[in-house]
PDB file of C-alpha atoms and ligand atoms in Angstrom:
ATOM      1  CA  MET A  40     117.849  45.878 103.328  1.00 57.00           C
ATOM      2  CA  ALA A  41     117.101  49.513 103.918  1.00 80.00           C
ATOM      3  CA  PHE A  42     118.704  52.100 106.138  1.00 88.00           C
ATOM      4  CA  GLN A  43     116.578  52.910 109.183  1.00 95.00           C
ATOM      5  CA  LYS A  44     116.657  56.625 109.905  1.00 97.00           C
ATOM      6  CA  TYR A  45     117.354  57.812 113.444  1.00 98.00           C
ATOM      7  CA  THR A  46     115.017  60.088 115.360  1.00 98.00           C
ATOM      8  CA  ALA A  47     116.318  62.604 117.888  1.00 98.00           C
ATOM      9  CA  LYS A  48     115.314  61.646 121.435  1.00 98.00           C
ATOM     10  CA  ASP A  49     113.079  63.933 123.477  1.00 98.00           C
ATOM     11  CA  TYR A  50     114.959  65.575 126.340  1.00 98.00           C
ATOM     12  CA  SER A  51     112.345  68.228 127.123  1.00 96.00           C
ATOM     13  CA  LYS A  52     112.331  67.140 130.798  1.00 94.00           C
ATOM     14  CA  LEU A  53     116.057  67.825 131.101  1.00 98.00           C
ATOM     15  CA  ARG A  54     115.643  71.316 132.548  1.00 98.00           C
ATOM     16  CA  GLY A  55     116.400  72.770 135.984  1.00 98.00           C
ATOM     17  CA  LEU A  56     119.772  71.065 136.359  1.00 98.00           C
ATOM     18  CA  GLN A  57     122.097  72.171 139.145  1.00 98.00           C
ATOM     19  CA  GLY A  58     124.534  74.751 137.779  1.00 98.00           C
ATOM     20  CA  ILE A  59     124.040  73.894 134.090  1.00 98.00           C
ATOM     21  CA  THR A  60     121.553  76.445 132.790  1.00 98.00           C
ATOM     22  CA  ASP A  61     118.468  75.703 130.703  1.00 98.00           C
ATOM     23  CA  GLU A  62     119.905  77.881 127.927  1.00 98.00           C
ATOM     24  CA  GLN A  63     123.050  75.722 127.933  1.00 98.00           C
ATOM     25  CA  VAL A  64     120.928  72.578 127.643  1.00 98.00           C
ATOM     26  CA  GLU A  65     118.862  74.099 124.808  1.00 98.00           C
ATOM     27  CA  VAL A  66     121.946  74.987 122.789  1.00 98.00           C
ATOM     28  CA  HIS A  67     123.496  71.578 123.426  1.00 98.00           C
ATOM     29  CA  LEU A  68     120.325  69.786 122.320  1.00 98.00           C
ATOM     30  CA  THR A  69     120.305  71.821 119.102  1.00 98.00           C
ATOM     31  CA  LEU A  70     123.831  70.596 118.428  1.00 98.00           C
ATOM     32  CA  TYR A  71     122.733  67.026 119.190  1.00 98.00           C
ATOM     33  CA  ASN A  72     119.889  67.319 116.689  1.00 98.00           C
ATOM     34  CA  GLY A  73     122.441  68.350 114.092  1.00 98.00           C
ATOM     35  CA  TYR A  74     124.349  65.119 114.657  1.00 98.00           C
ATOM     36  CA  VAL A  75     121.185  63.057 114.209  1.00 98.00           C
ATOM     37  CA  ASN A  76     120.340  64.859 110.957  1.00 98.00           C
ATOM     38  CA  ARG A  77     123.864  64.551 109.589  1.00 98.00           C
ATOM     39  CA  THR A  78     124.079  60.883 110.554  1.00 98.00           C
ATOM     40  CA  ASN A  79     120.881  60.210 108.595  1.00 98.00           C
ATOM     41  CA  ALA A  80     122.030  62.253 105.611  1.00 97.00           C
ATOM     42  CA  LEU A  81     125.434  60.569 105.544  1.00 97.00           C
ATOM     43  CA  GLN A  82     124.000  57.068 105.789  1.00 96.00           C
ATOM     44  CA  GLU A  83     121.370  57.724 103.134  1.00 96.00           C
ATOM     45  CA  ARG A  84     124.051  58.977 100.766  1.00 96.00           C
ATOM     46  CA  LEU A  85     126.273  55.968 101.433  1.00 96.00           C
ATOM     47  CA  PHE A  86     123.418  53.527 100.838  1.00 96.00           C
ATOM     48  CA  SER A  87     122.493  55.384  97.672  1.00 96.00           C
ATOM     49  CA  MET A  88     126.049  55.310  96.382  1.00 96.00           C
ATOM     50  CA  ALA A  89     126.404  51.616  97.194  1.00 96.00           C
ATOM     51  CA  GLY A  90     123.111  50.905  95.402  1.00 95.00           C
ATOM     52  CA  ALA A  91     124.442  52.669  92.332  1.00 97.00           C
ATOM     53  CA  GLY A  92     127.725  50.785  92.492  1.00 97.00           C
ATOM     54  CA  THR A  93     129.672  53.938  93.321  1.00 97.00           C
ATOM     55  CA  PHE A  94     132.616  53.094  95.542  1.00 98.00           C
ATOM     56  CA  ASP A  95     134.882  55.956  94.551  1.00 98.00           C
ATOM     57  CA  ASN A  96     137.037  58.273  96.684  1.00 98.00           C
ATOM     58  CA  ALA A  97     134.021  60.296  97.761  1.00 97.00           C
ATOM     59  CA  TYR A  98     132.335  57.128  99.040  1.00 98.00           C
ATOM     60  CA  GLN A  99     135.493  56.155 100.910  1.00 98.00           C
ATOM     61  CA  GLU A 100     135.846  59.539 102.600  1.00 97.00           C
ATOM     62  CA  LEU A 101     132.202  59.485 103.665  1.00 97.00           C
ATOM     63  CA  LYS A 102     132.774  56.010 105.137  1.00 97.00           C
ATOM     64  CA  ARG A 103     135.697  57.410 107.121  1.00 96.00           C
ATOM     65  CA  ARG A 104     133.464  60.181 108.460  1.00 96.00           C
ATOM     66  CA  ASN A 105     130.729  57.800 109.551  1.00 96.00           C
ATOM     67  CA  GLY A 106     132.192  57.062 112.988  1.00 96.00           C
ATOM     68  CA  TRP A 107     132.503  60.772 113.734  1.00 97.00           C
ATOM     69  CA  GLU A 108     128.853  61.611 113.020  1.00 98.00           C
ATOM     70  CA  TRP A 109     127.306  58.427 114.405  1.00 98.00           C
ATOM     71  CA  ASN A 110     129.236  58.559 117.669  1.00 98.00           C
ATOM     72  CA  GLY A 111     128.496  62.288 117.901  1.00 98.00           C
ATOM     73  CA  MET A 112     124.827  61.328 117.902  1.00 98.00           C
ATOM     74  CA  ARG A 113     124.918  58.300 120.185  1.00 98.00           C
ATOM     75  CA  LEU A 114     127.369  59.676 122.770  1.00 98.00           C
ATOM     76  CA  HIS A 115     125.122  62.693 123.304  1.00 98.00           C
ATOM     77  CA  GLU A 116     122.258  60.306 124.019  1.00 98.00           C
ATOM     78  CA  PHE A 117     124.325  58.453 126.637  1.00 98.00           C
ATOM     79  CA  TYR A 118     125.319  61.834 128.102  1.00 98.00           C
ATOM     80  CA  PHE A 119     121.827  63.324 128.314  1.00 98.00           C
ATOM     81  CA  ASP A 120     120.404  59.996 129.513  1.00 98.00           C
ATOM     82  CA  ASN A 121     122.809  59.936 132.476  1.00 98.00           C
ATOM     83  CA  LEU A 122     121.725  63.399 133.670  1.00 98.00           C
ATOM     84  CA  THR A 123     118.657  64.298 135.722  1.00 98.00           C
ATOM     85  CA  PRO A 124     117.343  67.424 137.453  1.00 98.00           C
ATOM     86  CA  SER A 125     116.535  65.283 140.512  1.00 97.00           C
ATOM     87  CA  ALA A 126     120.003  63.804 141.060  1.00 97.00           C
ATOM     88  CA  LYS A 127     121.044  62.335 144.385  1.00 96.00           C
ATOM     89  CA  PRO A 128     124.627  61.774 145.599  1.00 95.00           C
ATOM     90  CA  LEU A 129     126.256  58.488 144.650  1.00 96.00           C
ATOM     91  CA  ALA A 130     125.627  56.035 147.493  1.00 94.00           C
ATOM     92  CA  GLN A 131     128.272  53.535 148.550  1.00 93.00           C
ATOM     93  CA  ASP A 132     125.843  50.642 147.970  1.00 95.00           C
ATOM     94  CA  ASN A 133     125.113  51.714 144.361  1.00 97.00           C
ATOM     95  CA  ALA A 134     126.232  48.943 141.982  1.00 97.00           C
ATOM     96  CA  PHE A 135     128.401  51.370 139.993  1.00 97.00           C
ATOM     97  CA  ALA A 136     130.092  52.636 143.174  1.00 97.00           C
ATOM     98  CA  GLN A 137     130.882  49.055 144.127  1.00 96.00           C
ATOM     99  CA  ALA A 138     132.159  48.229 140.639  1.00 97.00           C
ATOM    100  CA  VAL A 139     134.558  51.197 140.500  1.00 97.00           C
ATOM    101  CA  ALA A 140     135.751  50.565 144.043  1.00 95.00           C
ATOM    102  CA  GLY A 141     136.580  47.046 142.951  1.00 93.00           C
ATOM    103  CA  THR A 142     138.698  48.343 140.073  1.00 93.00           C
ATOM    104  CA  TYR A 143     140.218  51.520 141.534  1.00 96.00           C
ATOM    105  CA  GLY A 144     140.464  50.500 145.195  1.00 96.00           C
ATOM    106  CA  SER A 145     137.885  53.037 146.376  1.00 96.00           C
ATOM    107  CA  LEU A 146     135.180  55.331 145.088  1.00 96.00           C
ATOM    108  CA  ASP A 147     137.466  58.322 145.657  1.00 96.00           C
ATOM    109  CA  GLY A 148     140.249  56.581 143.730  1.00 97.00           C
ATOM    110  CA  TRP A 149     137.948  56.106 140.753  1.00 98.00           C
ATOM    111  CA  LYS A 150     136.637  59.689 140.909  1.00 97.00           C
ATOM    112  CA  ASN A 151     140.151  61.133 141.157  1.00 98.00           C
ATOM    113  CA  ASP A 152     141.144  59.274 137.997  1.00 98.00           C
ATOM    114  CA  PHE A 153     137.890  60.136 136.166  1.00 98.00           C
ATOM    115  CA  MET A 154     138.087  63.845 136.984  1.00 98.00           C
ATOM    116  CA  ASN A 155     141.759  64.160 136.095  1.00 98.00           C
ATOM    117  CA  THR A 156     141.123  62.395 132.803  1.00 98.00           C
ATOM    118  CA  ALA A 157     138.336  64.917 132.230  1.00 98.00           C
ATOM    119  CA  LYS A 158     140.746  67.808 132.822  1.00 97.00           C
ATOM    120  CA  MET A 159     143.071  66.706 130.031  1.00 96.00           C
ATOM    121  CA  PRO A 160     143.507  69.363 127.340  1.00 95.00           C
ATOM    122  CA  GLY A 161     141.503  68.872 124.176  1.00 96.00           C
ATOM    123  CA  VAL A 162     137.919  68.130 123.212  1.00 97.00           C
ATOM    124  CA  GLY A 163     136.158  64.807 123.377  1.00 98.00           C
ATOM    125  CA  TRP A 164     134.460  62.514 125.840  1.00 98.00           C
ATOM    126  CA  ILE A 165     135.267  60.781 129.111  1.00 98.00           C
ATOM    127  CA  ILE A 166     133.726  57.349 129.335  1.00 98.00           C
ATOM    128  CA  ALA A 167     133.804  54.949 132.241  1.00 98.00           C
ATOM    129  CA  TYR A 168     133.707  51.743 130.224  1.00 98.00           C
ATOM    130  CA  GLN A 169     133.005  48.301 131.611  1.00 98.00           C
ATOM    131  CA  ASP A 170     134.995  45.510 130.050  1.00 98.00           C
ATOM    132  CA  PRO A 171     132.480  42.661 129.565  1.00 97.00           C
ATOM    133  CA  VAL A 172     135.316  40.130 129.666  1.00 98.00           C
ATOM    134  CA  ASN A 173     136.223  40.680 133.317  1.00 96.00           C
ATOM    135  CA  GLY A 174     133.715  43.306 134.504  1.00 96.00           C
ATOM    136  CA  GLN A 175     136.269  45.952 135.421  1.00 97.00           C
ATOM    137  CA  ILE A 176     135.727  49.677 134.881  1.00 97.00           C
ATOM    138  CA  LEU A 177     138.191  51.675 132.769  1.00 98.00           C
ATOM    139  CA  ASN A 178     138.083  55.486 132.560  1.00 98.00           C
ATOM    140  CA  CYS A 179     138.844  56.453 128.951  1.00 98.00           C
ATOM    141  CA  TRP A 180     139.624  59.624 127.055  1.00 98.00           C
ATOM    142  CA  ILE A 181     137.858  59.702 123.682  1.00 98.00           C
ATOM    143  CA  ASN A 182     139.403  62.094 121.181  1.00 97.00           C
ATOM    144  CA  GLN A 183     136.672  64.085 119.389  1.00 97.00           C
ATOM    145  CA  HIS A 184     133.918  61.448 118.965  1.00 97.00           C
ATOM    146  CA  GLU A 185     135.557  58.359 117.576  1.00 96.00           C
ATOM    147  CA  VAL A 186     139.157  57.802 118.673  1.00 97.00           C
ATOM    148  CA  SER A 187     140.188  55.479 121.549  1.00 97.00           C
ATOM    149  CA  HIS A 188     136.906  53.650 122.168  1.00 97.00           C
ATOM    150  CA  LEU A 189     137.221  50.168 123.654  1.00 98.00           C
ATOM    151  CA  SER A 190     135.735  47.603 121.267  1.00 98.00           C
ATOM    152  CA  GLY A 191     132.846  45.706 122.763  1.00 98.00           C
ATOM    153  CA  ALA A 192     133.026  47.513 126.111  1.00 98.00           C
ATOM    154  CA  ARG A 193     129.900  48.966 127.705  1.00 98.00           C
ATOM    155  CA  PRO A 194     129.706  52.772 128.113  1.00 98.00           C
ATOM    156  CA  ILE A 195     128.551  53.164 131.724  1.00 98.00           C
ATOM    157  CA  LEU A 196     129.094  56.858 132.522  1.00 98.00           C
ATOM    158  CA  VAL A 197     129.491  59.313 129.633  1.00 99.00           C
ATOM    159  CA  LEU A 198     130.753  62.883 130.016  1.00 98.00           C
ATOM    160  CA  ASP A 199     130.948  65.464 127.226  1.00 98.00           C
ATOM    161  CA  VAL A 200     134.104  67.592 127.493  1.00 98.00           C
ATOM    162  CA  TRP A 201     133.692  69.542 124.276  1.00 98.00           C
ATOM    163  CA  GLU A 202     133.665  73.248 125.129  1.00 97.00           C
ATOM    164  CA  HIS A 203     130.171  73.578 123.642  1.00 97.00           C
ATOM    165  CA  ALA A 204     128.950  71.547 126.630  1.00 98.00           C
ATOM    166  CA  PHE A 205     129.602  74.526 128.944  1.00 98.00           C
ATOM    167  CA  SER A 206     130.517  77.552 126.817  1.00 97.00           C
ATOM    168  CA  VAL A 207     127.030  79.100 127.106  1.00 98.00           C
ATOM    169  CA  TYR A 208     127.247  79.543 130.895  1.00 98.00           C
ATOM    170  CA  ARG A 209     130.956  79.118 131.758  1.00 97.00           C
ATOM    171  CA  LYS A 210     134.201  80.610 130.515  1.00 96.00           C
ATOM    172  CA  PRO A 211     136.676  78.389 128.621  1.00 93.00           C
ATOM    173  CA  THR A 212     138.887  78.509 131.733  1.00 95.00           C
ATOM    174  CA  GLU A 213     136.092  77.133 133.959  1.00 97.00           C
ATOM    175  CA  ARG A 214     136.077  73.548 132.736  1.00 97.00           C
ATOM    176  CA  ALA A 215     136.738  72.242 136.272  1.00 97.00           C
ATOM    177  CA  LYS A 216     133.572  73.968 137.511  1.00 98.00           C
ATOM    178  CA  TYR A 217     131.561  72.403 134.682  1.00 98.00           C
ATOM    179  CA  LEU A 218     132.927  68.987 135.679  1.00 98.00           C
ATOM    180  CA  ASP A 219     131.629  69.549 139.203  1.00 98.00           C
ATOM    181  CA  ASP A 220     128.269  70.648 137.751  1.00 98.00           C
ATOM    182  CA  PHE A 221     128.129  67.474 135.680  1.00 98.00           C
ATOM    183  CA  MET A 222     128.848  65.230 138.657  1.00 98.00           C
ATOM    184  CA  ALA A 223     126.128  66.991 140.683  1.00 98.00           C
ATOM    185  CA  ASN A 224     123.532  66.051 138.040  1.00 98.00           C
ATOM    186  CA  VAL A 225     124.396  62.416 137.309  1.00 98.00           C
ATOM    187  CA  ASP A 226     121.554  59.914 137.587  1.00 98.00           C
ATOM    188  CA  TRP A 227     123.445  57.112 139.326  1.00 98.00           C
ATOM    189  CA  ASN A 228     120.485  54.749 138.980  1.00 98.00           C
ATOM    190  CA  VAL A 229     120.692  55.014 135.178  1.00 98.00           C
ATOM    191  CA  VAL A 230     124.450  54.535 135.389  1.00 98.00           C
ATOM    192  CA  ALA A 231     124.126  51.415 137.573  1.00 98.00           C
ATOM    193  CA  LYS A 232     121.563  49.867 135.190  1.00 98.00           C
ATOM    194  CA  ARG A 233     124.076  50.015 132.340  1.00 98.00           C
ATOM    195  CA  LEU A 234     126.363  47.562 134.097  1.00 98.00           C
ATOM    196  CA  GLY A 235     126.479  44.065 132.687  1.00 96.00           C
TER     197      GLY A 235
HETATM  198 FE1  FE2 B 119     128.223  67.862 123.109  1.00 82.60          FE
END
């Protein structure tokens, strides 16, 4: 068995978003590429150490770091994949809109919970997860990249709330405006296709 290296995805078409500037996207993609490179480097080192029979403290600490780097890579891919420069408003008959209305009572009820979760202090991710057991949608706060994920649940809508996601074009105090920018650029067709 050999480790398969990851390749950074091409997001060159992700330009011309509403509100979020191209420079912001460029900087964010550079950060994303760093996660891909570090995930590969970390995994290669772990496989090398395991091959050499080295399971010391250094190996253990690298194992602990794995979820941070790997999720930092993959969550950015979910985030960029659910954005588009040709976004249209979320329609009531969209499968995601119907799913969240089923869980939160209404589309507005879901959005109110999602946005207020996104305004929580701290850095991390907001993920509308779908529980495959009963199909319901749960808005979750993810601390940094790896804490509070729901095991086995499907990430349906993924929002980056690290300050680097908006610090190029917005002040640290303007997180709420960035959240509105994000919602204006969501590709709801991509989101709906992630549903189980
Ligand atoms: Fe990010």
